[in-house]
Each structure stands twice: as structure tokens, then as C-alpha cells.
PDB file of C-alpha atoms in Angstrom:
ATOM      1  CA  UNK A1359       0.016  -0.030   0.027  1.00 47.00           C
ATOM      2  CA  UNK A1360       1.387   3.438  -0.898  1.00 51.00           C
ATOM      3  CA  UNK A1361       0.230   7.052  -0.696  1.00 55.00           C
ATOM      4  CA  UNK A1362      -1.241   8.505  -3.879  1.00 53.00           C
ATOM      5  CA  UNK A1363      -1.998  12.245  -4.342  1.00 58.00           C
ATOM      6  CA  UNK A1364      -5.131  12.980  -6.378  1.00 56.00           C
ATOM      7  CA  UNK A1365      -6.269  16.603  -6.621  1.00 56.00           C
ATOM      8  CA  UNK A1366      -4.469  17.509  -3.418  1.00 56.00           C
ATOM      9  CA  UNK A1367      -6.053  14.660  -1.430  1.00 52.00           C
ATOM     10  CA  UNK A1368      -3.767  11.947  -0.108  1.00 48.00           C
ATOM     11  CA  UNK A1369      -5.281   8.489  -0.696  1.00 48.00           C
ATOM     12  CA  UNK A1370      -4.090   5.023   0.107  1.00 49.00           C
ATOM     13  CA  UNK A1371      -3.684   2.982  -3.018  1.00 52.00           C
ATOM     14  CA  UNK A1372      -5.166  -0.359  -2.274  1.00 52.00           C
ATOM     15  CA  UNK A1373      -3.856  -3.482  -4.058  1.00 53.00           C
ATOM     16  CA  UNK A1374      -5.687  -6.771  -4.366  1.00 51.00           C
ATOM     17  CA  UNK A1375      -3.729  -9.593  -2.754  1.00 56.00           C
ATOM     18  CA  UNK A1376      -1.579 -11.630  -5.177  1.00 55.00           C
ATOM     19  CA  UNK A1377      -2.517 -15.199  -5.633  1.00 59.00           C
ATOM     20  CA  UNK A1378      -1.287 -18.095  -7.721  1.00 64.00           C
ATOM     21  CA  UNK A1379      -4.496 -20.079  -7.327  1.00 78.00           C
ATOM     22  CA  UNK A1380      -5.794 -20.959 -10.824  1.00 89.00           C
ATOM     23  CA  UNK A1381      -9.498 -21.321 -11.508  1.00 95.00           C
ATOM     24  CA  UNK A1382     -10.988 -23.311 -14.412  1.00 95.00           C
ATOM     25  CA  UNK A1383     -12.413 -21.450 -17.409  1.00 95.00           C
ATOM     26  CA  UNK A1384     -15.827 -22.927 -16.585  1.00 96.00           C
ATOM     27  CA  UNK A1385     -15.753 -21.497 -13.016  1.00 96.00           C
ATOM     28  CA  UNK A1386     -14.581 -18.075 -14.252  1.00 96.00           C
ATOM     29  CA  UNK A1387     -17.526 -18.104 -16.658  1.00 95.00           C
ATOM     30  CA  UNK A1388     -19.950 -19.154 -13.985  1.00 96.00           C
ATOM     31  CA  UNK A1389     -19.015 -16.340 -11.594  1.00 97.00           C
ATOM     32  CA  UNK A1390     -18.986 -13.819 -14.447  1.00 96.00           C
ATOM     33  CA  UNK A1391     -22.652 -14.773 -14.905  1.00 94.00           C
ATOM     34  CA  UNK A1392     -23.172 -13.629 -11.275  1.00 96.00           C
ATOM     35  CA  UNK A1393     -21.663 -10.237 -12.152  1.00 96.00           C
ATOM     36  CA  UNK A1394     -18.094 -10.965 -10.959  1.00 97.00           C
ATOM     37  CA  UNK A1395     -15.458 -10.093 -13.560  1.00 97.00           C
ATOM     38  CA  UNK A1396     -11.894 -11.430 -13.267  1.00 96.00           C
ATOM     39  CA  UNK A1397      -9.111  -8.915 -12.644  1.00 96.00           C
ATOM     40  CA  UNK A1398      -6.637  -9.846 -15.391  1.00 94.00           C
ATOM     41  CA  UNK A1399      -3.661  -9.059 -13.119  1.00 94.00           C
ATOM     42  CA  UNK A1400      -4.443 -11.966 -10.758  1.00 94.00           C
ATOM     43  CA  UNK A1401      -5.524 -15.556 -10.960  1.00 93.00           C
ATOM     44  CA  UNK A1402      -8.452 -15.462  -8.546  1.00 94.00           C
ATOM     45  CA  UNK A1403      -9.333 -11.804  -7.895  1.00 97.00           C
ATOM     46  CA  UNK A1404     -12.644 -10.352  -9.158  1.00 97.00           C
ATOM     47  CA  UNK A1405     -14.510  -7.107  -9.411  1.00 98.00           C
ATOM     48  CA  UNK A1406     -18.105  -7.562  -8.223  1.00 98.00           C
ATOM     49  CA  UNK A1407     -20.708  -5.559 -10.270  1.00 97.00           C
ATOM     50  CA  UNK A1408     -23.738  -4.163  -8.253  1.00 98.00           C
ATOM     51  CA  UNK A1409     -26.803  -3.225 -10.130  1.00 97.00           C
ATOM     52  CA  UNK A1410     -28.319   0.215  -9.553  1.00 94.00           C
ATOM     53  CA  UNK A1411     -31.661   1.611 -10.570  1.00 89.00           C
ATOM     54  CA  UNK A1412     -30.408   3.450 -13.676  1.00 87.00           C
ATOM     55  CA  UNK A1413     -27.711   5.137 -11.583  1.00 88.00           C
ATOM     56  CA  UNK A1414     -29.828   5.655  -8.491  1.00 90.00           C
ATOM     57  CA  UNK A1415     -28.915   4.178  -5.135  1.00 92.00           C
ATOM     58  CA  UNK A1416     -29.963   5.320  -1.684  1.00 95.00           C
ATOM     59  CA  UNK A1417     -27.534   6.546   0.985  1.00 96.00           C
ATOM     60  CA  UNK A1418     -28.247   3.395   2.936  1.00 96.00           C
ATOM     61  CA  UNK A1419     -27.331   1.265  -0.108  1.00 97.00           C
ATOM     62  CA  UNK A1420     -24.196   3.241  -0.674  1.00 97.00           C
ATOM     63  CA  UNK A1421     -23.149   2.528   2.914  1.00 97.00           C
ATOM     64  CA  UNK A1422     -23.789  -1.193   2.363  1.00 98.00           C
ATOM     65  CA  UNK A1423     -21.665  -1.170  -0.803  1.00 98.00           C
ATOM     66  CA  UNK A1424     -18.856   0.677   1.004  1.00 98.00           C
ATOM     67  CA  UNK A1425     -18.958  -1.808   3.869  1.00 98.00           C
ATOM     68  CA  UNK A1426     -18.910  -4.708   1.445  1.00 98.00           C
ATOM     69  CA  UNK A1427     -15.879  -3.209  -0.287  1.00 98.00           C
ATOM     70  CA  UNK A1428     -14.007  -2.921   3.055  1.00 98.00           C
ATOM     71  CA  UNK A1429     -15.125  -6.323   4.287  1.00 97.00           C
ATOM     72  CA  UNK A1430     -14.713  -8.485   1.131  1.00 98.00           C
ATOM     73  CA  UNK A1431     -12.618  -6.472  -1.355  1.00 97.00           C
ATOM     74  CA  UNK A1432      -9.814  -3.962  -1.633  1.00 97.00           C
ATOM     75  CA  UNK A1433     -11.819  -1.108  -0.173  1.00 97.00           C
ATOM     76  CA  UNK A1434     -12.273   0.543  -3.560  1.00 97.00           C
ATOM     77  CA  UNK A1435     -15.446   1.056  -5.611  1.00 97.00           C
ATOM     78  CA  UNK A1436     -15.588   2.124  -9.229  1.00 96.00           C
ATOM     79  CA  UNK A1437     -18.393   3.286 -11.480  1.00 94.00           C
ATOM     80  CA  UNK A1438     -19.128   1.771 -14.937  1.00 93.00           C
ATOM     81  CA  UNK A1439     -20.408   3.326 -18.072  1.00 90.00           C
ATOM     82  CA  UNK A1440     -23.733   1.507 -17.553  1.00 91.00           C
ATOM     83  CA  UNK A1441     -24.344   3.251 -14.271  1.00 92.00           C
ATOM     84  CA  UNK A1442     -23.549   0.220 -12.143  1.00 95.00           C
ATOM     85  CA  UNK A1443     -20.825   0.138  -9.387  1.00 97.00           C
ATOM     86  CA  UNK A1444     -18.115  -2.434  -8.994  1.00 97.00           C
ATOM     87  CA  UNK A1445     -16.511  -3.574  -5.705  1.00 98.00           C
ATOM     88  CA  UNK A1446     -12.904  -4.002  -6.512  1.00 97.00           C
ATOM     89  CA  UNK A1447     -10.408  -6.668  -5.576  1.00 97.00           C
ATOM     90  CA  UNK A1448     -12.745  -9.427  -4.201  1.00 97.00           C
ATOM     91  CA  UNK A1449     -10.883 -12.793  -3.771  1.00 97.00           C
ATOM     92  CA  UNK A1450     -12.692 -15.775  -5.239  1.00 97.00           C
ATOM     93  CA  UNK A1451     -13.385 -17.258  -1.795  1.00 96.00           C
ATOM     94  CA  UNK A1452     -15.178 -14.059  -0.776  1.00 97.00           C
ATOM     95  CA  UNK A1453     -17.599 -13.882  -3.715  1.00 98.00           C
ATOM     96  CA  UNK A1454     -20.522 -15.843  -2.319  1.00 97.00           C
ATOM     97  CA  UNK A1455     -20.289 -14.084   1.031  1.00 98.00           C
ATOM     98  CA  UNK A1456     -20.147 -10.660  -0.670  1.00 98.00           C
ATOM     99  CA  UNK A1457     -23.199 -11.414  -2.756  1.00 98.00           C
ATOM    100  CA  UNK A1458     -25.140 -12.612   0.246  1.00 98.00           C
ATOM    101  CA  UNK A1459     -24.033  -9.537   2.250  1.00 98.00           C
ATOM    102  CA  UNK A1460     -25.262  -7.186  -0.495  1.00 98.00           C
ATOM    103  CA  UNK A1461     -28.644  -9.056  -0.708  1.00 97.00           C
ATOM    104  CA  UNK A1462     -29.346  -8.075   2.892  1.00 97.00           C
ATOM    105  CA  UNK A1463     -29.817  -4.532   1.617  1.00 96.00           C
ATOM    106  CA  UNK A1464     -31.798  -5.714  -1.502  1.00 96.00           C
ATOM    107  CA  UNK A1465     -28.759  -5.179  -3.747  1.00 97.00           C
ATOM    108  CA  UNK A1466     -28.201  -7.530  -6.702  1.00 96.00           C
ATOM    109  CA  UNK A1467     -25.102  -8.339  -8.752  1.00 97.00           C
ATOM    110  CA  UNK A1468     -25.086  -9.109 -12.454  1.00 95.00           C
ATOM    111  CA  UNK A1469     -25.162  -7.118 -15.654  1.00 94.00           C
ATOM    112  CA  UNK A1470     -23.191  -9.573 -17.870  1.00 94.00           C
ATOM    113  CA  UNK A1471     -23.925 -12.062 -20.616  1.00 93.00           C
ATOM    114  CA  UNK A1472     -26.098 -12.262 -23.726  1.00 96.00           C
ATOM    115  CA  UNK A1473     -29.023 -10.623 -22.053  1.00 96.00           C
ATOM    116  CA  UNK A1474     -30.685  -7.271 -21.560  1.00 97.00           C
ATOM    117  CA  UNK A1475     -28.123  -5.191 -19.763  1.00 96.00           C
ATOM    118  CA  UNK A1476     -28.969  -2.679 -16.986  1.00 95.00           C
ATOM    119  CA  UNK A1477     -30.972   0.235 -18.421  1.00 96.00           C
ATOM    120  CA  UNK A1478     -29.307   3.626 -18.314  1.00 96.00           C
ATOM    121  CA  UNK A1479     -30.867   7.096 -18.384  1.00 96.00           C
ATOM    122  CA  UNK A1480     -29.793  10.684 -18.039  1.00 95.00           C
ATOM    123  CA  UNK A1481     -31.144  12.908 -15.282  1.00 93.00           C
ATOM    124  CA  UNK A1482     -33.691  14.430 -17.635  1.00 93.00           C
ATOM    125  CA  UNK A1483     -36.364  14.257 -14.899  1.00 92.00           C
ATOM    126  CA  UNK A1484     -34.473  17.020 -13.010  1.00 94.00           C
ATOM    127  CA  UNK A1485     -32.305  18.618 -15.723  1.00 96.00           C
ATOM    128  CA  UNK A1486     -33.335  22.055 -17.026  1.00 95.00           C
ATOM    129  CA  UNK A1487     -33.471  20.584 -20.582  1.00 96.00           C
ATOM    130  CA  UNK A1488     -35.364  17.398 -19.766  1.00 96.00           C
ATOM    131  CA  UNK A1489     -38.562  16.925 -21.627  1.00 97.00           C
ATOM    132  CA  UNK A1490     -39.711  13.613 -20.190  1.00 96.00           C
ATOM    133  CA  UNK A1491     -39.616  11.734 -16.852  1.00 96.00           C
ATOM    134  CA  UNK A1492     -36.518   9.675 -17.642  1.00 96.00           C
ATOM    135  CA  UNK A1493     -36.427   8.019 -14.246  1.00 95.00           C
ATOM    136  CA  UNK A1494     -40.001   6.782 -14.398  1.00 96.00           C
ATOM    137  CA  UNK A1495     -39.651   5.321 -17.889  1.00 97.00           C
ATOM    138  CA  UNK A1496     -36.192   3.786 -17.329  1.00 96.00           C
ATOM    139  CA  UNK A1497     -37.279   2.134 -14.074  1.00 96.00           C
ATOM    140  CA  UNK A1498     -40.263   0.553 -15.853  1.00 97.00           C
ATOM    141  CA  UNK A1499     -37.984  -0.658 -18.667  1.00 97.00           C
ATOM    142  CA  UNK A1500     -35.537  -1.974 -16.042  1.00 96.00           C
ATOM    143  CA  UNK A1501     -38.232  -4.010 -14.253  1.00 96.00           C
ATOM    144  CA  UNK A1502     -39.858  -5.326 -17.430  1.00 97.00           C
ATOM    145  CA  UNK A1503     -36.752  -6.162 -19.446  1.00 97.00           C
ATOM    146  CA  UNK A1504     -33.613  -6.313 -17.292  1.00 96.00           C
ATOM    147  CA  UNK A1505     -35.485  -8.105 -14.487  1.00 95.00           C
ATOM    148  CA  UNK A1506     -38.360  -9.618 -16.449  1.00 96.00           C
ATOM    149  CA  UNK A1507     -36.184 -11.003 -19.250  1.00 96.00           C
ATOM    150  CA  UNK A1508     -33.443 -12.170 -16.935  1.00 92.00           C
ATOM    151  CA  UNK A1509     -33.751 -15.799 -18.054  1.00 93.00           C
ATOM    152  CA  UNK A1510     -34.128 -14.958 -21.769  1.00 96.00           C
ATOM    153  CA  UNK A1511     -30.872 -15.661 -23.633  1.00 94.00           C
ATOM    154  CA  UNK A1512     -30.408 -13.395 -26.706  1.00 98.00           C
ATOM    155  CA  UNK A1513     -27.946 -13.670 -29.591  1.00 98.00           C
ATOM    156  CA  UNK A1514     -25.800 -11.080 -27.841  1.00 97.00           C
ATOM    157  CA  UNK A1515     -26.039  -8.345 -25.132  1.00 97.00           C
ATOM    158  CA  UNK A1516     -28.751  -5.787 -25.606  1.00 98.00           C
ATOM    159  CA  UNK A1517     -28.444  -2.206 -24.278  1.00 98.00           C
ATOM    160  CA  UNK A1518     -31.235   0.271 -23.623  1.00 98.00           C
ATOM    161  CA  UNK A1519     -30.790   4.010 -22.958  1.00 97.00           C
ATOM    162  CA  UNK A1520     -33.314   6.801 -22.158  1.00 98.00           C
ATOM    163  CA  UNK A1521     -32.421  10.408 -22.929  1.00 97.00           C
ATOM    164  CA  UNK A1522     -34.500  13.354 -21.703  1.00 97.00           C
ATOM    165  CA  UNK A1523     -33.849  15.577 -24.691  1.00 97.00           C
ATOM    166  CA  UNK A1524     -32.020  15.844 -28.038  1.00 95.00           C
ATOM    167  CA  UNK A1525     -28.765  16.772 -26.250  1.00 95.00           C
ATOM    168  CA  UNK A1526     -28.242  12.939 -26.184  1.00 94.00           C
ATOM    169  CA  UNK A1527     -26.006  13.032 -23.121  1.00 95.00           C
ATOM    170  CA  UNK A1528     -26.577   9.353 -22.465  1.00 95.00           C
ATOM    171  CA  UNK A1529     -25.919   8.486 -26.128  1.00 96.00           C
ATOM    172  CA  UNK A1530     -29.274   6.846 -26.999  1.00 97.00           C
ATOM    173  CA  UNK A1531     -28.205   6.582 -30.642  1.00 97.00           C
ATOM    174  CA  UNK A1532     -25.235   4.348 -29.646  1.00 97.00           C
ATOM    175  CA  UNK A1533     -27.425   1.782 -27.885  1.00 98.00           C
ATOM    176  CA  UNK A1534     -29.212  -1.183 -29.281  1.00 98.00           C
ATOM    177  CA  UNK A1535     -32.412   0.778 -28.622  1.00 98.00           C
ATOM    178  CA  UNK A1536     -32.456   4.368 -27.447  1.00 98.00           C
ATOM    179  CA  UNK A1537     -35.370   6.582 -26.372  1.00 98.00           C
ATOM    180  CA  UNK A1538     -35.270  10.370 -26.539  1.00 98.00           C
ATOM    181  CA  UNK A1539     -37.768  12.943 -25.291  1.00 97.00           C
ATOM    182  CA  UNK A1540     -39.040  15.312 -27.954  1.00 96.00           C
ATOM    183  CA  UNK A1541     -41.193  18.509 -27.774  1.00 96.00           C
ATOM    184  CA  UNK A1542     -42.619  19.727 -31.088  1.00 96.00           C
ATOM    185  CA  UNK A1543     -43.365  23.414 -31.762  1.00 96.00           C
ATOM    186  CA  UNK A1544     -46.338  24.789 -33.683  1.00 96.00           C
ATOM    187  CA  UNK A1545     -46.379  28.262 -35.214  1.00 96.00           C
ATOM    188  CA  UNK A1546     -49.377  30.584 -35.275  1.00 96.00           C
ATOM    189  CA  UNK A1547     -48.365  33.056 -37.995  1.00 95.00           C
ATOM    190  CA  UNK A1548     -51.259  35.405 -37.152  1.00 96.00           C
ATOM    191  CA  UNK A1549     -49.672  36.050 -33.777  1.00 97.00           C
ATOM    192  CA  UNK A1550     -46.149  36.762 -35.124  1.00 96.00           C
ATOM    193  CA  UNK A1551     -45.425  40.541 -35.123  1.00 95.00           C
ATOM    194  CA  UNK A1552     -42.071  40.426 -36.815  1.00 94.00           C
ATOM    195  CA  UNK A1553     -40.237  41.766 -33.740  1.00 95.00           C
ATOM    196  CA  UNK A1554     -36.815  43.341 -34.394  1.00 93.00           C
ATOM    197  CA  UNK A1555     -35.553  41.067 -31.580  1.00 95.00           C
ATOM    198  CA  UNK A1556     -37.270  37.678 -31.987  1.00 97.00           C
ATOM    199  CA  UNK A1557     -36.992  35.688 -28.802  1.00 97.00           C
ATOM    200  CA  UNK A1558     -37.930  32.482 -30.639  1.00 97.00           C
ATOM    201  CA  UNK A1559     -35.077  32.935 -33.044  1.00 96.00           C
ATOM    202  CA  UNK A1560     -32.680  33.731 -30.208  1.00 96.00           C
ATOM    203  CA  UNK A1561     -33.623  30.724 -28.130  1.00 96.00           C
ATOM    204  CA  UNK A1562     -33.152  28.202 -30.940  1.00 97.00           C
ATOM    205  CA  UNK A1563     -29.745  26.515 -30.136  1.00 96.00           C
ATOM    206  CA  UNK A1564     -29.311  25.131 -33.671  1.00 96.00           C
ATOM    207  CA  UNK A1565     -30.700  28.162 -35.578  1.00 96.00           C
ATOM    208  CA  UNK A1566     -33.590  26.234 -37.130  1.00 97.00           C
ATOM    209  CA  UNK A1567     -35.916  29.137 -36.229  1.00 97.00           C
ATOM    210  CA  UNK A1568     -35.431  32.190 -38.443  1.00 96.00           C
ATOM    211  CA  UNK A1569     -37.406  35.273 -39.544  1.00 95.00           C
ATOM    212  CA  UNK A1570     -38.312  34.949 -43.231  1.00 94.00           C
ATOM    213  CA  UNK A1571     -40.786  37.148 -45.125  1.00 93.00           C
ATOM    214  CA  UNK A1572     -41.382  39.042 -41.891  1.00 94.00           C
ATOM    215  CA  UNK A1573     -42.624  35.938 -40.055  1.00 96.00           C
ATOM    216  CA  UNK A1574     -41.014  33.367 -37.778  1.00 96.00           C
ATOM    217  CA  UNK A1575     -40.350  30.063 -39.560  1.00 96.00           C
ATOM    218  CA  UNK A1576     -38.924  26.728 -38.286  1.00 96.00           C
ATOM    219  CA  UNK A1577     -37.003  24.497 -40.589  1.00 96.00           C
ATOM    220  CA  UNK A1578     -38.672  21.185 -39.891  1.00 92.00           C
ATOM    221  CA  UNK A1579     -35.740  19.281 -41.437  1.00 92.00           C
ATOM    222  CA  UNK A1580     -33.280  20.874 -39.067  1.00 95.00           C
ATOM    223  CA  UNK A1581     -35.438  21.160 -35.926  1.00 96.00           C
ATOM    224  CA  UNK A1582     -34.331  18.797 -33.178  1.00 95.00           C
ATOM    225  CA  UNK A1583     -37.570  19.148 -31.209  1.00 96.00           C
ATOM    226  CA  UNK A1584     -35.740  20.369 -28.077  1.00 96.00           C
ATOM    227  CA  UNK A1585     -38.677  22.612 -27.185  1.00 96.00           C
ATOM    228  CA  UNK A1586     -36.552  25.586 -26.172  1.00 96.00           C
ATOM    229  CA  UNK A1587     -38.452  27.941 -28.490  1.00 96.00           C
ATOM    230  CA  UNK A1588     -41.909  27.023 -27.128  1.00 97.00           C
ATOM    231  CA  UNK A1589     -43.449  29.805 -25.040  1.00 95.00           C
ATOM    232  CA  UNK A1590     -40.627  32.274 -25.749  1.00 96.00           C
ATOM    233  CA  UNK A1591     -42.767  34.534 -27.965  1.00 97.00           C
ATOM    234  CA  UNK A1592     -44.632  36.986 -25.742  1.00 96.00           C
ATOM    235  CA  UNK A1593     -47.503  37.091 -28.212  1.00 97.00           C
ATOM    236  CA  UNK A1594     -47.910  33.239 -28.304  1.00 97.00           C
ATOM    237  CA  UNK A1595     -46.751  32.712 -31.824  1.00 97.00           C
ATOM    238  CA  UNK A1596     -45.015  29.462 -30.937  1.00 97.00           C
ATOM    239  CA  UNK A1597     -46.715  26.857 -28.769  1.00 96.00           C
ATOM    240  CA  UNK A1598     -46.397  23.162 -28.148  1.00 96.00           C
ATOM    241  CA  UNK A1599     -48.053  20.775 -30.560  1.00 95.00           C
ATOM    242  CA  UNK A1600     -46.884  17.518 -29.083  1.00 93.00           C
ATOM    243  CA  UNK A1601     -44.572  16.020 -26.473  1.00 94.00           C
ATOM    244  CA  UNK A1602     -43.385  12.491 -27.050  1.00 96.00           C
ATOM    245  CA  UNK A1603     -40.517  10.093 -27.663  1.00 98.00           C
ATOM    246  CA  UNK A1604     -38.344   9.257 -30.653  1.00 97.00           C
ATOM    247  CA  UNK A1605     -36.691   5.831 -30.774  1.00 98.00           C
ATOM    248  CA  UNK A1606     -33.362   4.817 -32.270  1.00 98.00           C
ATOM    249  CA  UNK A1607     -32.614   1.256 -33.170  1.00 98.00           C
ATOM    250  CA  UNK A1608     -29.392  -0.532 -34.042  1.00 98.00           C
ATOM    251  CA  UNK A1609     -26.802   1.677 -32.366  1.00 98.00           C
ATOM    252  CA  UNK A1610     -23.591   0.337 -30.710  1.00 97.00           C
ATOM    253  CA  UNK A1611     -20.132   1.348 -29.544  1.00 93.00           C
ATOM    254  CA  UNK A1612     -16.971  -0.643 -29.002  1.00 90.00           C
ATOM    255  CA  UNK A1613     -14.507  -2.159 -31.462  1.00 91.00           C
ATOM    256  CA  UNK A1614     -17.183  -1.612 -34.136  1.00 92.00           C
ATOM    257  CA  UNK A1615     -19.571   1.296 -33.893  1.00 95.00           C
ATOM    258  CA  UNK A1616     -22.901   2.023 -35.522  1.00 96.00           C
ATOM    259  CA  UNK A1617     -25.184   5.014 -35.190  1.00 97.00           C
ATOM    260  CA  UNK A1618     -28.814   4.010 -34.543  1.00 98.00           C
ATOM    261  CA  UNK A1619     -31.520   5.089 -36.979  1.00 98.00           C
ATOM    262  CA  UNK A1620     -34.691   6.776 -35.885  1.00 97.00           C
ATOM    263  CA  UNK A1621     -38.021   4.983 -36.374  1.00 98.00           C
ATOM    264  CA  UNK A1622     -40.433   7.032 -38.443  1.00 96.00           C
ATOM    265  CA  UNK A1623     -42.894   7.798 -35.640  1.00 95.00           C
ATOM    266  CA  UNK A1624     -43.145   9.944 -32.566  1.00 95.00           C
ATOM    267  CA  UNK A1625     -44.459   7.850 -29.691  1.00 97.00           C
ATOM    268  CA  UNK A1626     -46.870   9.639 -27.439  1.00 96.00           C
ATOM    269  CA  UNK A1627     -46.986   7.473 -24.342  1.00 97.00           C
ATOM    270  CA  UNK A1628     -44.776   5.281 -22.182  1.00 97.00           C
ATOM    271  CA  UNK A1629     -46.930   2.299 -23.126  1.00 98.00           C
ATOM    272  CA  UNK A1630     -46.159   2.772 -26.865  1.00 98.00           C
ATOM    273  CA  UNK A1631     -42.415   3.017 -26.058  1.00 98.00           C
ATOM    274  CA  UNK A1632     -42.489  -0.117 -23.896  1.00 98.00           C
ATOM    275  CA  UNK A1633     -44.281  -2.010 -26.674  1.00 98.00           C
ATOM    276  CA  UNK A1634     -41.717  -1.098 -29.293  1.00 98.00           C
ATOM    277  CA  UNK A1635     -38.861  -2.077 -26.965  1.00 98.00           C
ATOM    278  CA  UNK A1636     -40.484  -5.468 -26.408  1.00 98.00           C
ATOM    279  CA  UNK A1637     -40.975  -6.002 -30.146  1.00 98.00           C
ATOM    280  CA  UNK A1638     -37.322  -5.165 -30.750  1.00 98.00           C
ATOM    281  CA  UNK A1639     -36.277  -7.757 -28.143  1.00 98.00           C
ATOM    282  CA  UNK A1640     -38.593 -10.347 -29.714  1.00 98.00           C
ATOM    283  CA  UNK A1641     -37.219  -9.601 -33.198  1.00 98.00           C
ATOM    284  CA  UNK A1642     -33.611  -9.946 -31.921  1.00 98.00           C
ATOM    285  CA  UNK A1643     -34.456 -13.114 -30.033  1.00 98.00           C
ATOM    286  CA  UNK A1644     -36.264 -14.826 -32.899  1.00 98.00           C
ATOM    287  CA  UNK A1645     -34.348 -13.580 -35.977  1.00 98.00           C
ATOM    288  CA  UNK A1646     -30.907 -12.584 -34.708  1.00 98.00           C
ATOM    289  CA  UNK A1647     -28.021 -14.950 -35.392  1.00 98.00           C
ATOM    290  CA  UNK A1648     -25.936 -16.227 -32.449  1.00 97.00           C
ATOM    291  CA  UNK A1649     -23.090 -13.808 -31.717  1.00 96.00           C
ATOM    292  CA  UNK A1650     -24.352 -10.851 -33.654  1.00 97.00           C
ATOM    293  CA  UNK A1651     -25.394  -7.525 -32.155  1.00 97.00           C
ATOM    294  CA  UNK A1652     -28.826  -6.029 -32.857  1.00 98.00           C
ATOM    295  CA  UNK A1653     -27.209  -3.527 -35.264  1.00 98.00           C
ATOM    296  CA  UNK A1654     -26.014  -6.504 -37.331  1.00 98.00           C
ATOM    297  CA  UNK A1655     -29.457  -8.028 -37.254  1.00 98.00           C
ATOM    298  CA  UNK A1656     -31.068  -4.842 -38.436  1.00 98.00           C
ATOM    299  CA  UNK A1657     -28.421  -4.401 -41.207  1.00 98.00           C
ATOM    300  CA  UNK A1658     -28.862  -8.030 -42.313  1.00 98.00           C
ATOM    301  CA  UNK A1659     -32.646  -8.018 -42.351  1.00 98.00           C
ATOM    302  CA  UNK A1660     -32.910  -4.444 -43.666  1.00 98.00           C
ATOM    303  CA  UNK A1661     -34.008  -1.326 -41.704  1.00 98.00           C
ATOM    304  CA  UNK A1662     -37.341  -1.187 -43.503  1.00 98.00           C
ATOM    305  CA  UNK A1663     -38.096  -4.748 -42.538  1.00 98.00           C
ATOM    306  CA  UNK A1664     -37.167  -4.151 -38.928  1.00 98.00           C
ATOM    307  CA  UNK A1665     -39.150  -0.901 -38.741  1.00 98.00           C
ATOM    308  CA  UNK A1666     -42.231  -2.633 -40.110  1.00 97.00           C
ATOM    309  CA  UNK A1667     -41.902  -5.346 -37.470  1.00 97.00           C
ATOM    310  CA  UNK A1668     -41.621  -2.781 -34.666  1.00 98.00           C
ATOM    311  CA  UNK A1669     -44.324  -0.397 -35.839  1.00 96.00           C
ATOM    312  CA  UNK A1670     -47.190  -2.925 -35.950  1.00 85.00           C
TER     313      UNK A1670
END
């Protein structure tokens, strides 16, 4: 153990104990299925992945995780890109005890394998730009598909992300299926007074709203439906026509990347979104080839075919 200085704070660098104990490939695969990933530096040291509710854990749960890290691991906890947390440096002989200890607080391990992975979402529920209740929707998706499909083996892993607005902070278009909140504007030209300083135009972050022929216009091809222009006109020239969800399919990142494509529909309810996610999973389960990602399935079958299947 040695002192490490990070940002002016002196920390103790914890090291997992070295071990020469070799485990079989079958046993390593088994515990990986429990959410315990082998630390490549050691023969029998693992990082135990704890599932959160789309990045949310209570203070009580955090304390339990910290206690588990001290009791069974190296005392360190890391965060993953899927909004789970990992207890570092857990010896093989501590795995079962660590999992049982976490279960006392209702915490589960997992998040690996050819299954639906933990759902991620941005903080759109509380963010100033958020257009939808990301927490409510992502928690429903988590329960229905991460938990509900836990025993369903897919051709490959399947990732779901929920973004609150077109800022795409959680990268919905780089997930197997991504949901994004949208707010569509509607112009009442009769109320537009051709102000010298148009607040609608000024509040459009991508300059899709412009004055043309002495009236406010919104380029529908460029508009991202972020909703920032709605209600900005003091005379009511721009109001909301619809709030809903757009859905990307076939995105991925990693060694090979693919940008998801938007389905040609704006979904107006959580129920509609949940239905399309379930159809996507069923399509992948039934028509995906073993070992291929959903982006490969969509490319092989054709986007038009996949879209038709999902928009029944």
C-alpha cells in the first residue's frame, strides 16, 4: 500500500492480494454470470458488479456497498459506463459471502452475458433541458426487461438508454435501442409581429428558427424538437403541438460502432415505447443470429423490414 496524491487529497492505493491459485475457465465463466469479472492481473481476484436503478442508489445502499468493499474487497469502488458500481479486488473465496451480504440490503449483482443489460438514463427528470420523466420510464424498462427478461438468452447483449432531450448526453443513438424525449413546436403566424428582436429565433440553439418574409419560420428538417423555443414569444406565436418520444434502433459502440436510426414515428406514451422495446427484443431473439449484435441483425434483415416489425 502506498500514498497517492489525487487533486491535493492523499489516498491510500489499495492493491488486491496476489494469488497463484488458478481457476478453471468454466468456473470463471460461472461467476462472471453472477456479475463478478476477473481482474486480469491476478488468478483469482474479481470485481463484483452491483446493479443500480439506472444510476440511483440510496444513501443506505451506498453505505452497504462501501462496507462490502471494506469487508470483502480492496476497499475501492468504481463506476461503470452503464451506471452500475463495482466492488474491486474481491478474492474468489469471498464472492458468495459478498453477494449474500449485499442481498441483505436488497442489492443484486449481475449485468453480464447475452441478455438485456442494465438500463441507463440521463437525469432528464431534474435537468433544465429534460422533456420527459426519464427516471419513471427507465425504471419501468428496467423491471420489465432487465429483471423480467433475466432468463431470456439473446444472440448477444442488448443495451437500452433513455435520454431526456435531443442533447443525447446518455448516447441513446449508440445503444441497441435508445429513447429520446421530444417537444414539437407549432407556429401561429397570425400572432407573429415580426419583432426586431425575436425571442424564438434567439432561443433556438441550432438556428432552425429564423425570420423569413417578416414571419417566424422553423425549418422542420433541421429542428431537433428540443422545445426551447416554445413559449418564448410574448405574443404566443409558438406553442407546443406535441410532447413524445423518438426511438433509435441498431446503435452500438466498441470495437465496431454504428449510429442508430430513428423509427419514423413519434411515440406519445410510455406504453407505446414499452411495446416497441419489447418488439425489438422479440425480433432480436427470434431472428438474430448467435453472436451478432442487434445492429448487425437490423443491417442483415434491412432497416425497412425491422421498422415494419416494430411499428405494428
